Amino acid sequence: MKRFHRALAALLCADLLLAPGAAGAQAGAPWPEPKPAPAQAWQEPWTPRNAPSFQAPSAAHCARPVSTREVPAPVDARWQHESHAAGTAAPMAGDRSARSPSPTSPPVAATSPAGPRALPAPAAPPPAAAAPAPALRTQREAIHDDVQQRAPHGPVTAGVVDDNADFGAYLAFRQRTRVEHRPRDVRERYLLEVKDARGRGVADAEVAVRGASGFAMWARTDAGGRVWLHPDAFDPARSPAYEVVARKDGRQAAARLARGQRSGVEVVLDALPAQRRARLDLVFLVDATGSMADEIDKLKATLRTITAEVATLPSRPDICLALVAYRDRADAFLLRSHDFTDDVGGFLQHALVPLQADGGGDYPEAMNEALHETVHNLHWRGDGATRMVVLLADAPPHLDYGAPHYDDDMLAAVGKGIKIFGVGASGLDRQGEFIQRQMAQYTGGKFVFLTYADARHPGSGPGRETVHDVRNYSVDTLDRLIVRLVTEELARGQ
């Protein structure tokens, strides 16, 4: 057992969240490289079977101009899309766009010196039989037309549910919802709290969890020093017990987690109290296909208000903004990302305002690739930043493309201390709801969904009704709701 402790300590003190083959978050970056971890006394190496393929948040700042990185759609997929647009083939089944796609739109040049980094090679396009049924296409087009009738400057209302706060209801939802998804078993969970000697939560503490089978989980605590552990999601061998080690500011402490224990896990860590101003890294991860025009326009109209209200919170947070927009493999681009910046005006002008909804192809979209970009390739700040992703989408990800997979990256998000807040836009089906809630619950976020006066008609205007499988939810305008979610996350550290 002593040898295990030494080995686990070596893992934590040597580059806890860095492994060979990690996504190149620093490649081509004009800003400073992350600081290396301080030298430690332990030298014994330990490489678990599922070493993490990501790098710990380590950027020192976001004081940089707005940059753009674009990943084009695969050539064969774009040719197929152009053929459809030219009328040489029948339109794709499940086409979600009310307008013709724009495959010839000029690409945005990457501003980083190294240029765009390629994602993993795409798998072959799925067979035509895998496309959604024509009835789904009719329904989607009807919803899109209905939304276009809404007043262009009217408010957007939304509800929110916290599936971790009402975990029993969430498990019941999972049980009765039979849709295709990437399975991760979360039925058994334990709350880990890392506290200092005075009982205060230790924010952004690095955590490693290792079972007898050798499988490990990595996590970072939120602003309140908390994180949920789901052993069966990362350890299919179901180890009977786990060693839990937390580290912060060169100090570390350990605890034991046994299967079936009734209480959570508490680690007391002699960490230094947080002194610096609150820091917020906020990413908008947006489906930019044709049916999302209304939601994108609303985001453009309210983002300045959102950032202004967040900036005036009692904690006066230092705000960094980023945007990752995605479409699909048959569109003008697969994804377009804008790394973190503190230039709010420049972000609005050069990242958000130029964003247009177009294309879309079949019903699922390239959410997998966009989430991978968000988690691995943006320059997340370290040293206590609160990290949030607002995912705005009306369709699920493709599950037929091969890697990357959203469930792998939601596990990586927990390792980097990133919470995902899914926002279900009009027309999101049951599969899309399941996957958004899956990512939000696992990472400690919440599920947000647009509401209407008549849930069956999104063009009916703001209201309290929704088609989603939720109960006991509160409703507010979407911009106020986002501010509230940010406020709650920052307040955990107060």
Short mmCIF file of C-alpha atoms in Angstrom, two decimals:
data_model
loop_
_atom_site.label_atom_id
_atom_site.label_comp_id
_atom_site.label_asym_id
_atom_site.label_seq_id
_atom_site.Cartn_x
_atom_site.Cartn_y
_atom_site.Cartn_z
CA MET A 1 0.00 0.00 0.00
CA LYS A 2 2.86 2.39 0.77
CA ARG A 3 4.27 1.73 -2.69
CA PHE A 4 0.86 2.58 -4.19
CA HIS A 5 0.76 5.89 -2.31
CA ARG A 6 4.23 6.79 -3.55
CA ALA A 7 3.25 5.87 -7.09
CA LEU A 8 0.04 7.86 -6.99
CA ALA A 9 1.87 10.82 -5.52
CA ALA A 10 4.34 10.64 -8.38
CA LEU A 11 1.47 10.82 -10.85
CA LEU A 12 0.06 13.92 -9.24
CA CYS A 13 3.33 15.73 -8.85
CA ALA A 14 4.80 15.09 -12.25
CA ASP A 15 2.20 16.32 -14.85
CA LEU A 16 -1.06 15.00 -13.54
CA LEU A 17 -3.04 15.87 -16.61
CA LEU A 18 -0.44 15.63 -19.36
CA ALA A 19 0.18 12.54 -21.42
CA PRO A 20 1.96 11.80 -24.71
CA GLY A 21 -0.34 12.28 -27.66
CA ALA A 22 -2.36 14.98 -25.94
CA ALA A 23 -4.33 17.33 -28.13
CA GLY A 24 -2.07 20.20 -29.14
CA ALA A 25 -3.60 22.95 -27.05
CA GLN A 26 -0.36 24.95 -27.23
CA ALA A 27 0.56 24.38 -30.87
CA GLY A 28 0.97 27.54 -32.89
CA ALA A 29 0.06 29.79 -29.98
CA PRO A 30 1.62 33.28 -29.92
CA TRP A 31 1.14 33.64 -26.15
CA PRO A 32 3.41 32.22 -23.44
CA GLU A 33 3.71 28.49 -22.90
CA PRO A 34 2.22 27.15 -19.64
CA LYS A 35 4.44 27.07 -16.60
CA PRO A 36 5.97 23.65 -15.83
CA ALA A 37 4.88 21.93 -12.64
CA PRO A 38 7.24 22.57 -9.71
CA ALA A 39 9.87 19.94 -9.10
CA GLN A 40 8.94 17.37 -6.46
CA ALA A 41 10.82 14.79 -4.45
CA TRP A 42 9.00 11.75 -5.85
CA GLN A 43 10.57 10.15 -8.91
CA GLU A 44 8.84 6.75 -9.15
CA PRO A 45 6.95 6.60 -12.46
CA TRP A 46 3.44 5.26 -12.86
CA THR A 47 1.49 5.12 -16.11
CA PRO A 48 -2.08 3.85 -15.75
CA ARG A 49 -3.78 2.05 -18.60
CA ASN A 50 -6.06 4.98 -19.32
CA ALA A 51 -3.63 7.87 -18.95
CA PRO A 52 -5.45 11.11 -19.79
CA SER A 53 -5.02 12.48 -23.30
CA PHE A 54 -5.34 16.13 -22.35
CA GLN A 55 -3.36 18.91 -20.79
CA ALA A 56 -4.22 20.62 -17.54
CA PRO A 57 -5.56 24.19 -17.76
CA SER A 58 -2.47 26.36 -17.62
CA ALA A 59 -2.84 29.59 -19.62
CA ALA A 60 -1.85 32.58 -17.50
CA HIS A 61 -4.14 35.13 -19.18
CA CYS A 62 -6.41 35.82 -22.15
CA ALA A 63 -5.11 39.29 -23.02
CA ARG A 64 -4.86 38.51 -26.71
CA PRO A 65 -6.63 39.67 -29.88
CA VAL A 66 -9.47 37.64 -31.30
CA SER A 67 -8.09 34.67 -33.25
CA THR A 68 -9.86 32.29 -35.61
CA ARG A 69 -9.22 28.66 -36.42
CA GLU A 70 -11.30 26.86 -39.01
CA VAL A 71 -11.52 23.16 -39.74
CA PRO A 72 -12.96 22.63 -43.25
CA ALA A 73 -15.41 19.90 -44.06
CA PRO A 74 -13.87 16.77 -45.61
CA VAL A 75 -13.45 17.15 -49.37
CA ASP A 76 -15.62 14.16 -50.26
CA ALA A 77 -18.46 15.36 -48.02
CA ARG A 78 -18.34 18.88 -49.49
CA TRP A 79 -18.40 17.49 -53.03
CA GLN A 80 -21.48 15.49 -52.11
CA HIS A 81 -23.12 18.59 -50.67
CA GLU A 82 -22.27 20.69 -53.75
CA SER A 83 -23.78 18.01 -56.00
CA HIS A 84 -26.98 18.12 -54.00
CA ALA A 85 -27.08 21.91 -54.13
CA ALA A 86 -26.57 21.83 -57.90
CA GLY A 87 -29.53 19.51 -58.33
CA THR A 88 -27.57 16.46 -59.53
CA ALA A 89 -28.87 14.34 -56.66
CA ALA A 90 -31.86 14.24 -54.37
CA PRO A 91 -31.65 16.44 -51.28
CA MET A 92 -30.31 14.82 -48.14
CA ALA A 93 -32.97 13.22 -45.99
CA GLY A 94 -33.58 15.18 -42.83
CA ASP A 95 -32.22 18.46 -44.24
CA ARG A 96 -32.64 20.98 -41.41
CA SER A 97 -31.87 24.15 -43.32
CA ALA A 98 -34.66 26.35 -44.66
CA ARG A 99 -32.12 27.92 -47.00
CA SER A 100 -29.67 26.57 -49.54
CA PRO A 101 -26.25 25.70 -48.10
CA SER A 102 -23.25 27.83 -48.98
CA PRO A 103 -20.42 25.38 -49.70
CA THR A 104 -18.47 28.04 -51.58
CA SER A 105 -18.30 30.55 -48.71
CA PRO A 106 -14.70 31.68 -48.30
CA PRO A 107 -12.93 30.05 -45.35
CA VAL A 108 -11.67 32.14 -42.48
CA ALA A 109 -7.90 32.15 -42.29
CA ALA A 110 -6.35 30.93 -39.06
CA THR A 111 -4.44 33.63 -37.24
CA SER A 112 -2.08 31.34 -35.37
CA PRO A 113 1.31 30.92 -37.08
CA ALA A 114 1.00 27.16 -37.26
CA GLY A 115 -2.32 27.28 -39.09
CA PRO A 116 -5.22 24.90 -38.52
CA ARG A 117 -4.56 21.63 -36.72
CA ALA A 118 -6.31 18.65 -38.22
CA LEU A 119 -8.80 16.59 -36.26
CA PRO A 120 -8.70 12.77 -36.51
CA ALA A 121 -9.39 11.47 -40.01
CA PRO A 122 -13.12 11.15 -40.61
CA ALA A 123 -14.76 7.80 -41.06
CA ALA A 124 -16.55 6.95 -44.27
CA PRO A 125 -19.91 8.68 -44.74
CA PRO A 126 -22.81 6.66 -43.28
CA PRO A 127 -25.02 4.73 -45.69
CA ALA A 128 -28.17 6.38 -46.89
CA ALA A 129 -30.24 3.99 -44.80
CA ALA A 130 -28.92 5.65 -41.65
CA ALA A 131 -30.57 8.97 -42.52
CA PRO A 132 -33.62 10.08 -40.50
CA ALA A 133 -37.04 9.25 -41.85
CA PRO A 134 -38.73 11.79 -44.16
CA ALA A 135 -41.35 12.45 -41.48
CA LEU A 136 -38.63 13.91 -39.26
CA ARG A 137 -37.62 16.28 -42.04
CA THR A 138 -41.17 17.58 -42.33
CA GLN A 139 -41.39 18.11 -38.58
CA ARG A 140 -38.07 19.96 -38.45
CA GLU A 141 -38.99 22.26 -41.31
CA ALA A 142 -42.35 23.02 -39.69
CA ILE A 143 -40.63 23.95 -36.41
CA HIS A 144 -38.13 26.13 -38.24
CA ASP A 145 -40.89 27.96 -40.14
CA ASP A 146 -42.81 28.42 -36.90
CA VAL A 147 -39.80 29.95 -35.17
CA GLN A 148 -39.30 32.41 -38.03
CA GLN A 149 -42.75 33.87 -37.29
CA ARG A 150 -41.63 34.96 -33.83
CA ALA A 151 -41.13 38.69 -33.32
CA PRO A 152 -37.47 39.37 -34.23
CA HIS A 153 -36.75 41.35 -31.07
CA GLY A 154 -39.00 39.56 -28.61
CA PRO A 155 -37.59 37.94 -25.48
CA VAL A 156 -36.49 34.31 -25.37
CA THR A 157 -37.60 32.43 -22.27
CA ALA A 158 -35.96 29.32 -20.93
CA GLY A 159 -36.24 26.83 -18.11
CA VAL A 160 -33.51 25.02 -16.21
CA VAL A 161 -33.21 21.74 -14.31
CA ASP A 162 -30.36 20.52 -12.14
CA ASP A 163 -30.13 16.75 -12.61
CA ASN A 164 -27.55 16.42 -9.85
CA ALA A 165 -29.87 18.11 -7.34
CA ASP A 166 -32.76 15.76 -8.28
CA PHE A 167 -30.72 12.71 -9.16
CA GLY A 168 -33.55 10.23 -8.68
CA ALA A 169 -35.68 12.02 -11.27
CA TYR A 170 -32.72 12.07 -13.63
CA LEU A 171 -32.17 8.32 -13.31
CA ALA A 172 -35.88 7.78 -13.98
CA PHE A 173 -35.58 9.93 -17.10
CA ARG A 174 -32.65 7.83 -18.31
CA GLN A 175 -34.55 4.62 -17.63
CA ARG A 176 -37.60 5.61 -19.69
CA THR A 177 -35.69 7.28 -22.54
CA ARG A 178 -34.56 4.69 -25.06
CA VAL A 179 -32.36 6.50 -27.57
CA GLU A 180 -28.97 5.85 -29.08
CA HIS A 181 -26.15 7.39 -27.05
CA ARG A 182 -22.64 6.73 -25.75
CA PRO A 183 -23.22 4.77 -22.53
CA ARG A 184 -21.55 5.78 -19.30
CA ASP A 185 -22.96 4.32 -16.08
CA VAL A 186 -23.59 7.07 -13.51
CA ARG A 187 -26.05 5.26 -11.23
CA GLU A 188 -23.47 4.97 -8.45
CA ARG A 189 -21.95 8.31 -7.51
CA TYR A 190 -20.11 9.92 -4.61
CA LEU A 191 -19.55 13.55 -3.75
CA LEU A 192 -15.92 14.47 -3.22
CA GLU A 193 -15.22 17.60 -1.19
CA VAL A 194 -11.72 19.00 -0.81
CA LYS A 195 -11.49 21.36 2.18
CA ASP A 196 -8.81 23.29 3.97
CA ALA A 197 -8.14 23.07 7.71
CA ARG A 198 -10.89 25.65 8.41
CA GLY A 199 -13.51 23.71 6.46
CA ARG A 200 -13.53 25.98 3.40
CA GLY A 201 -13.76 24.44 -0.04
CA VAL A 202 -10.50 24.28 -1.99
CA ALA A 203 -11.21 25.38 -5.55
CA ASP A 204 -9.48 23.91 -8.60
CA ALA A 205 -7.71 21.14 -6.69
CA GLU A 206 -6.33 18.39 -8.92
CA VAL A 207 -7.80 14.99 -8.09
CA ALA A 208 -6.77 11.45 -9.10
CA VAL A 209 -8.86 8.36 -8.37
CA ARG A 210 -7.34 4.90 -8.81
CA GLY A 211 -8.81 1.45 -8.28
CA ALA A 212 -7.16 -1.92 -7.91
CA SER A 213 -7.73 -2.62 -11.60
CA GLY A 214 -5.41 0.23 -12.56
CA PHE A 215 -8.12 2.38 -14.12
CA ALA A 216 -8.07 6.00 -13.01
CA MET A 217 -10.23 9.09 -13.12
CA TRP A 218 -8.99 12.66 -13.16
CA ALA A 219 -10.98 15.62 -11.92
CA ARG A 220 -10.68 19.19 -10.69
CA THR A 221 -12.87 20.66 -7.99
CA ASP A 222 -15.21 23.57 -8.71
CA ALA A 223 -15.15 26.93 -6.97
CA GLY A 224 -16.74 25.32 -3.89
CA GLY A 225 -14.18 22.50 -3.72
CA ARG A 226 -16.65 19.84 -4.94
CA VAL A 227 -16.80 17.27 -7.73
CA TRP A 228 -18.98 14.21 -8.38
CA LEU A 229 -17.26 10.84 -8.80
CA HIS A 230 -18.94 8.10 -10.88
CA PRO A 231 -16.75 4.97 -10.58
CA ASP A 232 -18.64 2.84 -13.12
CA ALA A 233 -18.27 5.53 -15.76
CA PHE A 234 -14.49 5.05 -15.89
CA ASP A 235 -13.84 1.66 -14.23
CA PRO A 236 -15.68 -1.22 -15.92
CA ALA A 237 -13.83 -3.68 -13.65
CA ARG A 238 -15.73 -2.26 -10.65
CA SER A 239 -12.89 -2.10 -8.14
CA PRO A 240 -14.18 -2.54 -4.57
CA ALA A 241 -12.28 0.49 -3.31
CA TYR A 242 -10.34 3.50 -4.60
CA GLU A 243 -7.53 5.74 -3.48
CA VAL A 244 -8.41 9.43 -3.89
CA VAL A 245 -5.55 11.94 -3.91
CA ALA A 246 -5.98 15.72 -4.13
CA ARG A 247 -3.27 18.29 -4.83
CA LYS A 248 -3.10 22.08 -4.76
CA ASP A 249 -0.24 24.58 -4.38
CA GLY A 250 2.33 21.80 -4.00
CA ARG A 251 0.41 20.23 -1.10
CA GLN A 252 -1.49 16.96 -1.27
CA ALA A 253 -3.65 14.64 0.81
CA ALA A 254 -5.37 11.29 0.29
CA ALA A 255 -8.57 9.51 1.28
CA ARG A 256 -10.25 6.18 0.59
CA LEU A 257 -13.51 5.54 -1.27
CA ALA A 258 -15.22 2.18 -0.67
CA ARG A 259 -18.09 0.91 -2.79
CA GLY A 260 -21.45 1.35 -1.12
CA GLN A 261 -20.38 3.81 1.54
CA ARG A 262 -23.25 6.06 2.53
CA SER A 263 -21.27 9.26 2.92
CA GLY A 264 -19.27 11.25 0.43
CA VAL A 265 -15.50 11.57 0.39
CA GLU A 266 -13.73 14.40 2.17
CA VAL A 267 -10.09 15.30 1.73
CA VAL A 268 -8.52 17.89 4.02
CA LEU A 269 -5.80 19.71 2.15
CA ASP A 270 -3.50 22.30 3.70
CA ALA A 271 -3.84 24.59 0.70
CA LEU A 272 -3.28 28.31 0.56
CA PRO A 273 -6.49 30.40 0.58
CA ALA A 274 -7.50 31.99 -2.71
CA GLN A 275 -6.46 35.63 -2.83
CA ARG A 276 -6.82 36.73 -6.41
CA ARG A 277 -9.81 38.20 -8.18
CA ALA A 278 -12.39 35.71 -9.45
CA ARG A 279 -11.74 34.56 -13.00
CA LEU A 280 -14.31 33.24 -15.48
CA ASP A 281 -13.57 31.35 -18.70
CA LEU A 282 -16.87 31.24 -20.62
CA VAL A 283 -17.27 29.43 -23.96
CA PHE A 284 -20.29 29.56 -26.24
CA LEU A 285 -20.42 26.28 -28.16
CA VAL A 286 -23.00 26.87 -30.90
CA ASP A 287 -24.67 24.78 -33.58
CA ALA A 288 -24.46 27.14 -36.59
CA THR A 289 -26.61 25.18 -39.03
CA GLY A 290 -29.58 26.69 -40.87
CA SER A 291 -32.27 25.99 -38.29
CA MET A 292 -30.34 27.91 -35.59
CA ALA A 293 -30.70 31.38 -37.17
CA ASP A 294 -33.15 32.69 -34.58
CA GLU A 295 -31.14 31.47 -31.58
CA ILE A 296 -27.89 32.89 -32.99
CA ASP A 297 -29.54 36.27 -33.59
CA LYS A 298 -30.76 36.32 -29.99
CA LEU A 299 -27.28 35.48 -28.71
CA LYS A 300 -25.83 38.35 -30.74
CA ALA A 301 -28.43 40.73 -29.31
CA THR A 302 -27.89 39.79 -25.67
CA LEU A 303 -24.24 38.81 -25.25
CA ARG A 304 -23.08 42.35 -24.51
CA THR A 305 -25.75 42.63 -21.80
CA ILE A 306 -24.76 39.24 -20.39
CA THR A 307 -21.07 40.14 -20.12
CA ALA A 308 -21.85 43.59 -18.68
CA GLU A 309 -24.03 42.11 -15.94
CA VAL A 310 -21.48 39.41 -15.11
CA ALA A 311 -18.71 42.02 -14.92
CA THR A 312 -20.67 43.96 -12.27
CA LEU A 313 -21.22 40.96 -9.97
CA PRO A 314 -19.88 41.39 -6.41
CA SER A 315 -16.85 39.24 -7.24
CA ARG A 316 -15.99 41.52 -10.21
CA PRO A 317 -14.73 38.57 -12.26
CA ASP A 318 -12.00 38.80 -14.83
CA ILE A 319 -13.84 37.48 -17.91
CA CYS A 320 -12.45 35.56 -20.88
CA LEU A 321 -14.78 34.73 -23.79
CA ALA A 322 -14.45 32.09 -26.52
CA LEU A 323 -16.71 30.81 -29.30
CA VAL A 324 -16.77 27.47 -31.09
CA ALA A 325 -19.33 27.23 -33.92
CA TYR A 326 -19.92 24.01 -35.80
CA ARG A 327 -21.91 22.63 -38.69
CA ASP A 328 -21.37 19.23 -40.33
CA ARG A 329 -19.17 17.35 -42.75
CA ALA A 330 -21.15 18.38 -45.82
CA ASP A 331 -20.97 22.13 -45.12
CA ALA A 332 -18.68 25.06 -45.86
CA PHE A 333 -16.81 24.35 -42.63
CA LEU A 334 -16.84 21.66 -39.98
CA LEU A 335 -16.06 24.00 -37.11
CA ARG A 336 -14.82 27.53 -36.56
CA SER A 337 -13.31 28.43 -33.19
CA HIS A 338 -12.23 31.70 -31.60
CA ASP A 339 -9.88 31.29 -28.66
CA PHE A 340 -10.25 33.07 -25.33
CA THR A 341 -9.93 36.83 -25.28
CA ASP A 342 -10.69 39.60 -22.79
CA ASP A 343 -11.56 42.00 -25.63
CA VAL A 344 -15.37 41.86 -25.41
CA GLY A 345 -15.90 44.42 -28.18
CA GLY A 346 -13.51 42.64 -30.51
CA PHE A 347 -15.11 39.30 -29.68
CA LEU A 348 -18.55 40.61 -30.63
CA GLN A 349 -17.30 42.28 -33.81
CA HIS A 350 -14.95 39.62 -35.15
CA ALA A 351 -16.34 36.37 -33.74
CA LEU A 352 -20.04 36.58 -32.97
CA VAL A 353 -21.46 39.17 -35.40
CA PRO A 354 -20.05 37.44 -38.53
CA LEU A 355 -21.54 34.11 -37.45
CA GLN A 356 -24.40 33.06 -39.71
CA ALA A 357 -26.64 30.00 -39.59
CA ASP A 358 -26.48 27.91 -42.75
CA GLY A 359 -26.22 24.36 -44.05
CA GLY A 360 -26.87 21.40 -41.83
CA GLY A 361 -27.38 18.34 -44.01
CA ASP A 362 -28.87 15.43 -42.09
CA TYR A 363 -30.31 15.83 -38.60
CA PRO A 364 -27.24 15.13 -36.37
CA GLU A 365 -24.36 17.60 -36.50
CA ALA A 366 -20.62 17.75 -35.77
CA MET A 367 -21.01 18.29 -32.02
CA ASN A 368 -18.40 15.63 -31.23
CA GLU A 369 -15.67 17.47 -33.10
CA ALA A 370 -16.71 20.83 -31.67
CA LEU A 371 -16.71 19.58 -28.08
CA HIS A 372 -13.28 18.05 -28.64
CA GLU A 373 -12.05 21.41 -29.93
CA THR A 374 -13.55 23.19 -26.93
CA VAL A 375 -12.08 20.90 -24.29
CA HIS A 376 -8.63 20.31 -25.79
CA ASN A 377 -7.64 23.17 -28.09
CA LEU A 378 -8.75 26.34 -26.33
CA HIS A 379 -6.36 27.99 -23.90
CA TRP A 380 -8.19 27.50 -20.60
CA ARG A 381 -6.68 29.40 -17.71
CA GLY A 382 -5.33 27.60 -14.68
CA ASP A 383 -4.91 28.65 -11.07
CA GLY A 384 -8.50 28.76 -9.86
CA ALA A 385 -10.48 29.91 -12.91
CA THR A 386 -14.17 28.99 -13.13
CA ARG A 387 -14.63 27.20 -16.47
CA MET A 388 -18.03 27.00 -18.17
CA VAL A 389 -19.36 25.90 -21.57
CA VAL A 390 -22.80 27.04 -22.78
CA LEU A 391 -23.80 24.53 -25.48
CA LEU A 392 -26.58 25.92 -27.69
CA ALA A 393 -27.94 23.29 -30.10
CA ASP A 394 -31.11 21.85 -31.59
CA ALA A 395 -29.73 18.48 -32.74
CA PRO A 396 -27.65 15.64 -31.29
CA PRO A 397 -24.11 14.74 -32.38
CA HIS A 398 -23.35 12.16 -35.03
CA LEU A 399 -22.77 8.77 -33.43
CA ASP A 400 -21.72 7.16 -36.71
CA TYR A 401 -18.56 9.10 -37.52
CA GLY A 402 -16.05 7.47 -35.19
CA ALA A 403 -13.67 9.39 -32.91
CA PRO A 404 -13.78 11.86 -31.30
CA HIS A 405 -16.66 10.81 -29.03
CA TYR A 406 -18.52 13.23 -26.78
CA ASP A 407 -18.41 10.91 -23.75
CA ASP A 408 -14.61 10.73 -23.82
CA ASP A 409 -14.43 14.51 -23.90
CA MET A 410 -16.99 14.98 -21.12
CA LEU A 411 -14.70 12.83 -18.94
CA ALA A 412 -11.78 15.00 -20.03
CA ALA A 413 -13.84 18.09 -19.17
CA VAL A 414 -14.17 16.87 -15.57
CA GLY A 415 -10.41 16.38 -15.50
CA LYS A 416 -9.96 20.00 -16.57
CA GLY A 417 -12.65 21.40 -14.26
CA ILE A 418 -15.01 22.39 -17.11
CA LYS A 419 -18.78 22.36 -16.55
CA ILE A 420 -21.12 21.98 -19.54
CA PHE A 421 -24.51 23.71 -19.54
CA GLY A 422 -26.63 22.34 -22.37
CA VAL A 423 -29.19 24.70 -23.89
CA GLY A 424 -31.84 22.82 -25.89
CA ALA A 425 -33.01 25.06 -28.75
CA SER A 426 -36.37 24.73 -30.50
CA GLY A 427 -36.81 21.38 -32.18
CA LEU A 428 -34.31 19.42 -30.07
CA ASP A 429 -35.50 15.82 -30.06
CA ARG A 430 -35.41 13.26 -27.24
CA GLN A 431 -31.99 11.95 -28.24
CA GLY A 432 -30.55 15.45 -28.24
CA GLU A 433 -32.08 16.13 -24.83
CA PHE A 434 -30.66 12.88 -23.43
CA ILE A 435 -27.13 13.65 -24.62
CA GLN A 436 -27.17 17.28 -23.49
CA ARG A 437 -28.38 16.22 -20.04
CA GLN A 438 -25.82 13.43 -19.95
CA MET A 439 -22.95 15.89 -20.49
CA ALA A 440 -24.37 18.46 -18.07
CA GLN A 441 -24.98 15.98 -15.26
CA TYR A 442 -21.58 14.32 -15.50
CA THR A 443 -19.63 17.58 -15.55
CA GLY A 444 -21.71 19.23 -12.81
CA GLY A 445 -23.61 21.60 -15.11
CA LYS A 446 -27.34 21.99 -15.74
CA PHE A 447 -29.79 21.51 -18.60
CA VAL A 448 -31.43 24.63 -20.01
CA PHE A 449 -34.26 24.54 -22.57
CA LEU A 450 -36.23 27.18 -24.43
CA THR A 451 -39.87 27.62 -23.39
CA TYR A 452 -42.91 28.99 -25.22
CA ALA A 453 -46.50 30.06 -24.69
CA ASP A 454 -47.48 26.90 -26.58
CA ALA A 455 -44.86 24.17 -26.47
CA ARG A 456 -46.10 22.73 -29.79
CA HIS A 457 -45.53 26.04 -31.59
CA PRO A 458 -42.19 27.79 -30.92
CA GLY A 459 -43.51 30.79 -32.84
CA SER A 460 -46.15 31.33 -30.13
CA GLY A 461 -43.78 33.57 -28.19
CA PRO A 462 -42.26 33.42 -24.70
CA GLY A 463 -43.93 31.34 -22.03
CA ARG A 464 -43.51 28.46 -19.60
CA GLU A 465 -44.26 25.41 -21.74
CA THR A 466 -41.75 22.91 -23.12
CA VAL A 467 -41.81 19.59 -24.94
CA HIS A 468 -38.89 18.27 -22.90
CA ASP A 469 -39.18 15.58 -20.25
CA VAL A 470 -38.66 17.86 -17.23
CA ARG A 471 -40.54 18.73 -14.06
CA ASN A 472 -40.39 21.46 -11.42
CA TYR A 473 -38.35 23.93 -13.43
CA SER A 474 -37.95 27.68 -13.11
CA VAL A 475 -38.31 30.03 -16.10
CA ASP A 476 -36.62 33.32 -16.95
CA THR A 477 -35.36 35.10 -20.04
CA LEU A 478 -32.37 33.28 -21.50
CA ASP A 479 -29.92 36.12 -20.93
CA ARG A 480 -30.91 36.47 -17.25
CA LEU A 481 -30.74 32.73 -16.84
CA ILE A 482 -27.19 32.58 -18.18
CA VAL A 483 -26.19 35.39 -15.83
CA ARG A 484 -27.80 33.49 -12.96
CA LEU A 485 -25.92 30.30 -13.77
CA VAL A 486 -22.62 32.18 -13.94
CA THR A 487 -23.42 33.95 -10.67
CA GLU A 488 -24.12 30.63 -8.93
CA GLU A 489 -20.88 29.11 -10.12
CA LEU A 490 -18.77 32.08 -9.03
CA ALA A 491 -20.59 32.24 -5.69
CA ARG A 492 -19.46 28.72 -4.80
CA GLY A 493 -16.06 30.13 -4.03
CA GLN A 494 -17.29 32.98 -1.81
#
